[in-house]
Short mmCIF file of C-alpha atoms in Angstrom, two decimals:
data_model
loop_
_atom_site.label_atom_id
_atom_site.label_comp_id
_atom_site.label_asym_id
_atom_site.label_seq_id
_atom_site.Cartn_x
_atom_site.Cartn_y
_atom_site.Cartn_z
CA MET B 1 118.84 62.87 45.65
CA ASN B 2 121.63 60.88 47.84
CA ILE B 3 122.11 64.72 49.34
CA ALA B 4 118.89 65.62 49.74
CA GLU B 5 118.19 62.89 52.14
CA ASN B 6 121.41 62.87 53.85
CA THR B 7 120.15 65.91 54.79
CA ALA B 8 116.19 65.16 55.58
CA ASP B 9 118.29 62.85 57.71
CA THR B 10 120.60 65.66 59.30
CA ALA B 11 117.26 66.75 59.78
CA GLN B 12 115.33 64.20 62.24
CA GLN B 13 118.14 63.26 64.26
CA ALA B 14 118.45 67.50 65.31
CA ALA B 15 114.09 67.19 65.88
CA ASN B 16 114.84 64.13 68.05
CA VAL B 17 117.42 65.43 69.81
CA VAL B 18 116.55 68.49 70.96
CA GLN B 19 113.00 67.00 71.69
CA ALA B 20 114.67 64.42 74.22
CA ASP B 21 116.17 67.35 75.48
CA VAL B 22 113.09 69.20 76.39
CA GLN B 23 111.68 65.76 77.49
CA ASN B 24 114.73 65.60 80.09
CA GLN B 25 113.85 68.82 81.63
CA VAL B 26 110.54 68.96 81.91
CA THR B 27 111.34 65.11 83.81
CA GLN B 28 113.77 67.08 86.00
CA SER B 29 111.58 69.58 86.58
CA VAL B 30 108.76 67.38 87.39
CA THR B 31 111.69 65.61 89.45
CA THR B 32 112.26 69.18 90.86
CA LEU B 33 108.71 70.04 91.85
CA ASP B 34 107.62 66.51 93.51
CA HIS B 35 111.15 66.83 95.80
CA LEU B 36 109.77 70.46 96.65
CA LYS B 37 106.31 68.78 97.28
CA ASP B 38 107.60 67.46 99.51
CA PHE B 39 109.67 68.47 101.08
CA LEU B 40 107.58 70.98 102.00
CA LEU B 41 104.65 68.78 102.98
CA ASN B 42 107.01 67.07 105.18
CA HIS B 43 108.80 69.71 106.60
CA GLY B 44 105.89 73.34 105.47
CA PRO B 45 104.45 73.22 109.32
CA ASP B 46 108.89 73.45 110.63
CA VAL B 47 109.91 75.57 108.17
CA ILE B 48 106.71 78.27 109.64
CA TYR B 49 107.30 77.52 112.68
CA ALA B 50 110.94 78.91 112.65
CA ILE B 51 109.80 81.33 110.83
CA VAL B 52 107.91 82.58 113.30
CA ILE B 53 110.34 81.97 115.38
CA PHE B 54 113.06 84.53 114.03
CA ILE B 55 110.25 87.06 113.52
CA VAL B 56 109.37 86.62 116.86
CA GLY B 57 113.22 86.13 118.46
CA ARG B 58 113.88 89.82 116.56
CA TYR B 59 111.23 91.35 118.48
CA VAL B 60 111.63 89.80 121.48
CA ALA B 61 116.29 90.80 121.08
CA ARG B 62 114.85 94.71 120.08
CA ALA B 63 112.88 94.62 123.16
CA PHE B 64 115.91 93.03 125.73
CA LYS B 65 117.87 95.83 124.02
CA ASN B 66 115.97 98.84 124.49
CA LEU B 67 114.77 97.92 127.84
CA ALA B 68 119.10 97.43 128.92
CA VAL B 69 119.75 100.90 127.49
CA ARG B 70 116.95 103.03 129.26
CA MET B 71 117.68 100.75 132.52
CA MET B 72 121.36 102.10 132.46
CA THR B 73 120.74 105.46 131.23
CA HIS B 74 118.26 106.02 134.16
CA ALA B 75 121.36 104.46 136.09
CA ASN B 76 123.83 107.10 134.56
CA TYR B 77 126.14 105.40 132.86
CA ASP B 78 128.66 106.12 130.56
CA HIS B 79 127.51 106.06 127.27
CA THR B 80 130.65 103.46 125.72
CA VAL B 81 129.36 101.27 127.97
CA ILE B 82 125.56 101.56 127.43
CA THR B 83 125.89 101.05 123.43
CA PHE B 84 128.58 98.23 124.02
CA VAL B 85 126.14 96.37 126.58
CA SER B 86 122.80 96.68 124.41
CA GLN B 87 124.70 95.48 121.46
CA LEU B 88 125.46 92.68 122.90
CA ILE B 89 122.08 91.77 124.80
CA TYR B 90 121.02 91.96 121.10
CA TYR B 91 123.50 90.09 118.99
CA ALA B 92 124.01 87.33 121.91
CA ILE B 93 119.55 86.81 121.76
CA MET B 94 120.35 86.70 118.12
CA ALA B 95 122.77 84.08 117.84
CA LEU B 96 120.23 82.42 120.04
CA VAL B 97 116.74 82.81 117.43
CA LEU B 98 118.89 81.51 114.11
CA LEU B 99 119.92 78.30 116.43
CA SER B 100 116.50 77.57 117.66
CA ALA B 101 114.84 78.07 113.89
CA LEU B 102 117.26 76.44 112.36
CA ASN B 103 117.03 73.44 114.53
CA LYS B 104 112.88 73.93 114.03
CA ALA B 105 114.24 73.62 110.57
CA GLY B 106 115.02 70.34 111.03
CA ILE B 107 119.24 72.05 109.63
CA PRO B 108 120.64 70.47 112.98
CA THR B 109 122.67 72.60 115.07
CA ASN B 110 125.33 70.10 116.14
CA SER B 111 128.46 71.11 113.71
CA PHE B 112 127.69 74.30 114.44
CA LEU B 113 128.01 74.81 117.76
CA ALA B 114 130.84 72.43 117.76
CA ALA B 115 132.87 74.59 114.86
CA PHE B 116 131.74 78.20 117.27
CA GLY B 117 133.07 76.55 120.56
CA ALA B 118 136.50 75.43 118.61
CA PHE B 119 136.57 79.01 116.83
CA GLY B 120 135.34 80.43 120.12
CA LEU B 121 138.49 78.89 122.70
CA ALA B 122 141.38 78.94 119.74
CA VAL B 123 140.03 83.00 119.81
CA GLY B 124 140.06 82.64 123.29
CA LEU B 125 143.67 81.53 124.29
CA ALA B 126 145.66 83.89 121.54
CA LEU B 127 144.41 86.78 122.49
CA GLN B 128 143.88 85.76 126.38
CA SER B 129 145.65 89.72 127.70
CA ASN B 130 143.29 91.20 125.02
CA LEU B 131 139.96 89.74 126.43
CA SER B 132 142.23 90.26 130.46
CA ASN B 133 141.80 94.21 129.41
CA PHE B 134 138.63 93.97 127.35
CA ALA B 135 137.49 92.50 130.56
CA SER B 136 138.59 95.15 132.79
CA GLY B 137 137.89 97.92 130.69
CA LEU B 138 134.06 97.11 130.90
CA LEU B 139 134.35 96.17 134.41
CA ILE B 140 135.71 100.07 134.68
CA LEU B 141 132.83 101.96 132.32
CA ILE B 142 129.75 99.50 134.17
CA PHE B 143 131.43 100.16 138.24
CA LYS B 144 132.58 103.89 137.26
CA PRO B 145 135.67 103.73 139.57
CA PHE B 146 136.87 107.69 136.98
CA LYS B 147 135.34 108.78 134.24
CA ALA B 148 136.69 111.42 131.36
CA GLY B 149 138.03 113.99 133.30
CA ASP B 150 138.69 113.00 136.41
CA TRP B 151 142.66 113.86 138.57
CA ILE B 152 143.97 110.27 138.86
CA ALA B 153 146.64 108.38 140.55
CA VAL B 154 147.80 105.06 139.33
CA GLY B 155 150.34 103.22 138.80
CA GLY B 156 153.04 105.53 139.30
CA VAL B 157 151.42 107.98 136.54
CA GLU B 158 149.19 110.94 137.89
CA GLY B 159 146.68 112.97 135.65
CA SER B 160 143.91 113.68 134.00
CA VAL B 161 141.80 111.21 131.91
CA LYS B 162 141.15 111.82 128.04
CA GLY B 163 138.99 108.75 127.70
CA ILE B 164 137.70 104.83 128.56
CA GLN B 165 138.72 102.28 125.88
CA MET B 166 138.59 98.45 126.32
CA MET B 167 141.97 98.00 126.06
CA ASN B 168 143.19 100.84 127.50
CA THR B 169 142.36 103.96 128.95
CA ALA B 170 144.62 107.84 127.92
CA ILE B 171 145.85 109.25 131.29
CA THR B 172 147.06 112.99 130.53
CA THR B 173 149.41 114.37 132.69
CA LYS B 174 149.92 118.09 134.19
CA ASP B 175 152.62 118.37 131.24
CA ASN B 176 150.51 117.39 128.49
CA LYS B 177 151.66 114.01 128.06
CA THR B 178 148.96 111.15 127.05
CA ILE B 179 150.15 107.79 128.89
CA PHE B 180 148.10 104.68 127.85
CA ILE B 181 147.56 102.35 130.75
CA PRO B 182 145.66 98.39 130.45
CA ASN B 183 142.92 97.81 131.79
CA SER B 184 144.08 94.86 133.29
CA SER B 185 146.82 96.72 135.32
CA ILE B 186 144.25 99.66 136.50
CA THR B 187 141.76 96.71 137.95
CA SER B 188 143.99 95.52 139.72
CA SER B 189 146.06 98.47 140.59
CA GLN B 190 145.07 100.65 143.94
CA VAL B 191 142.86 104.26 141.41
CA THR B 192 143.35 107.47 143.82
CA ASN B 193 140.12 109.60 142.25
CA SER B 194 140.61 113.10 142.77
CA SER B 195 137.37 113.95 141.53
CA TYR B 196 135.06 111.90 142.71
CA GLN B 197 134.01 113.80 145.90
CA GLN B 198 132.96 117.52 145.24
CA GLU B 199 134.60 118.87 147.96
CA ARG B 200 138.70 117.69 149.21
CA TYR B 201 140.98 118.32 152.01
CA ILE B 202 143.62 120.15 151.18
CA THR B 203 147.20 119.16 153.90
CA PHE B 204 149.97 121.26 154.87
CA PHE B 205 152.88 121.54 156.95
CA PHE B 206 154.23 124.75 157.88
CA ASP B 207 157.28 124.64 160.08
CA ILE B 208 158.69 127.12 162.16
CA GLY B 209 161.66 127.83 164.39
CA TYR B 210 161.66 126.58 167.72
CA GLN B 211 162.91 130.14 168.49
CA ASN B 212 159.44 131.58 167.12
CA ASP B 213 156.22 132.11 168.95
CA HIS B 214 153.33 128.83 167.80
CA HIS B 215 150.74 130.29 168.64
CA LYS B 216 151.18 133.89 166.65
CA ALA B 217 151.55 131.20 163.68
CA ILE B 218 148.89 129.39 164.58
CA ALA B 219 146.53 133.09 164.23
CA LEU B 220 148.95 133.88 162.35
CA LEU B 221 147.65 131.43 159.25
CA LYS B 222 143.96 131.30 160.64
CA GLN B 223 144.14 134.58 159.36
CA ILE B 224 145.36 133.39 156.05
CA PHE B 225 142.70 130.94 155.72
CA ARG B 226 139.11 133.57 157.16
CA GLU B 227 140.42 135.95 154.57
CA ASP B 228 139.82 133.09 151.41
CA ARG B 229 136.61 132.48 151.10
CA ARG B 230 137.26 129.75 148.75
CA VAL B 231 138.16 128.24 151.96
CA LEU B 232 134.60 126.23 153.10
CA ASN B 233 136.02 125.33 157.07
CA ALA B 234 138.26 127.94 157.50
CA ASP B 235 136.13 128.71 161.02
CA THR B 236 136.24 124.33 161.80
CA MET B 237 139.09 124.14 160.84
CA GLU B 238 141.90 121.48 162.13
CA ILE B 239 144.84 123.35 162.66
CA GLY B 240 147.74 122.79 165.43
CA ILE B 241 151.18 121.20 166.03
CA ARG B 242 151.42 118.08 164.18
CA GLU B 243 155.50 117.11 165.62
CA PHE B 244 158.95 118.59 166.60
CA ALA B 245 160.76 118.34 164.18
CA GLU B 246 164.52 117.76 164.57
CA SER B 247 165.06 121.52 163.44
CA SER B 248 161.46 122.61 163.14
CA VAL B 249 158.21 122.97 165.46
CA ARG B 250 155.87 121.50 162.39
CA ILE B 251 152.03 122.63 162.43
CA ALA B 252 149.56 120.43 160.37
CA ALA B 253 146.33 122.44 158.85
CA PHE B 254 143.12 120.84 157.09
CA PRO B 255 141.22 123.40 154.80
CA LYS B 256 138.30 122.16 153.32
CA VAL B 257 138.06 123.60 149.29
CA ALA B 258 135.64 122.89 145.92
CA LYS B 259 137.68 120.10 144.15
CA GLU B 260 138.08 122.39 140.56
CA ASN B 261 139.77 125.01 143.71
CA TYR B 262 142.08 122.67 144.63
CA TYR B 263 145.36 123.67 143.30
CA PRO B 264 144.60 128.00 143.24
CA VAL B 265 144.18 127.68 146.37
CA TYR B 266 147.02 124.80 147.84
CA TYR B 267 149.41 127.70 145.47
CA ASP B 268 147.30 130.58 146.49
CA THR B 269 148.01 130.30 150.31
CA MET B 270 151.64 129.13 150.13
CA SER B 271 153.25 132.39 148.53
CA LYS B 272 151.10 134.02 151.37
CA VAL B 273 152.03 132.44 154.58
CA LYS B 274 155.90 133.62 153.40
CA ASP B 275 154.96 136.96 152.75
CA THR B 276 152.73 136.62 155.96
CA PHE B 277 155.43 134.84 158.13
CA ASP B 278 158.08 137.06 156.65
CA ALA B 279 156.55 140.66 157.91
CA ASN B 280 155.66 139.04 161.01
CA GLY B 281 159.90 137.58 161.62
CA ILE B 282 157.99 133.75 161.93
CA ASP B 283 160.89 132.17 160.16
CA ILE B 284 161.14 128.73 157.81
CA PRO B 285 163.96 126.30 159.47
CA TYR B 286 166.03 125.00 156.95
CA PRO B 287 167.84 122.00 158.33
CA GLN B 288 170.19 122.29 160.93
CA ARG B 289 172.38 120.29 163.11
CA VAL B 290 174.05 120.96 165.97
CA ILE B 291 177.58 120.41 166.93
CA TYR B 292 179.44 120.14 170.32
CA ILE B 293 182.93 119.81 169.52
CA GLN B 294 185.50 118.52 173.04
CA LYS B 295 188.99 119.24 173.17
CA ASN B 296 191.17 116.99 174.82
CA GLU B 297 192.65 118.80 177.54
CA GLN B 298 197.13 116.45 177.52
#
């Protein structure tokens, strides 16, 4: 009998515990629903406004991004700068939209702004030189003093631009070496772009001996340039005596050619001038010194 009573008591206690647990869960659920109801009643309109701000702001950010892409494409900007600037505009607007939505929903954003400001300051101090290269690369991409494929000279390096990156510019030299130059060094240095113009002038200096007829030499040079169809100004080209040097008469000539013909015309002309001068008895003198020896008679 005692065993049956103990069993009944244990079952009753278990039932009481289960009942208490259920009542507690129901109470918590009711309390949560009450809090949710109070939150919706107090902040529901603000939450809806925040969602609307986020959705509309997202469409506005996309619209500004697409507008920037169209404008830069019409202005013939490089594809790299179009992609970078359009993404930068999109995320900058979205950051403002997100902060506005959170603020409208009642979530304080001052702490976010302070944290982002401190983080940005720390990153800026740590990456000062890299940020300078980054900003310089962006300026190069926007203002386009040169582009990929152009032949440039900067900081004692001359070669073809292989690629413009955010931190540096890769230049392939004539001996097929690739040199990476920091963008900040390029924007603070003088850059010579030989491919910027469609036509280029070749500067020639030809030395002949003082005993040679310079009129004949100039006539032969004009004939050489007229026979080369790649020379665009053969009839109006500037040519004449540049100076009387120590051991030669120096003749200057400035033929104009298409930029892709610069070096072919240069090398061909040098070879033709040597052959023509040799065939017509015109000397290309070595540096000379005339020494007078005075003999003292005792």
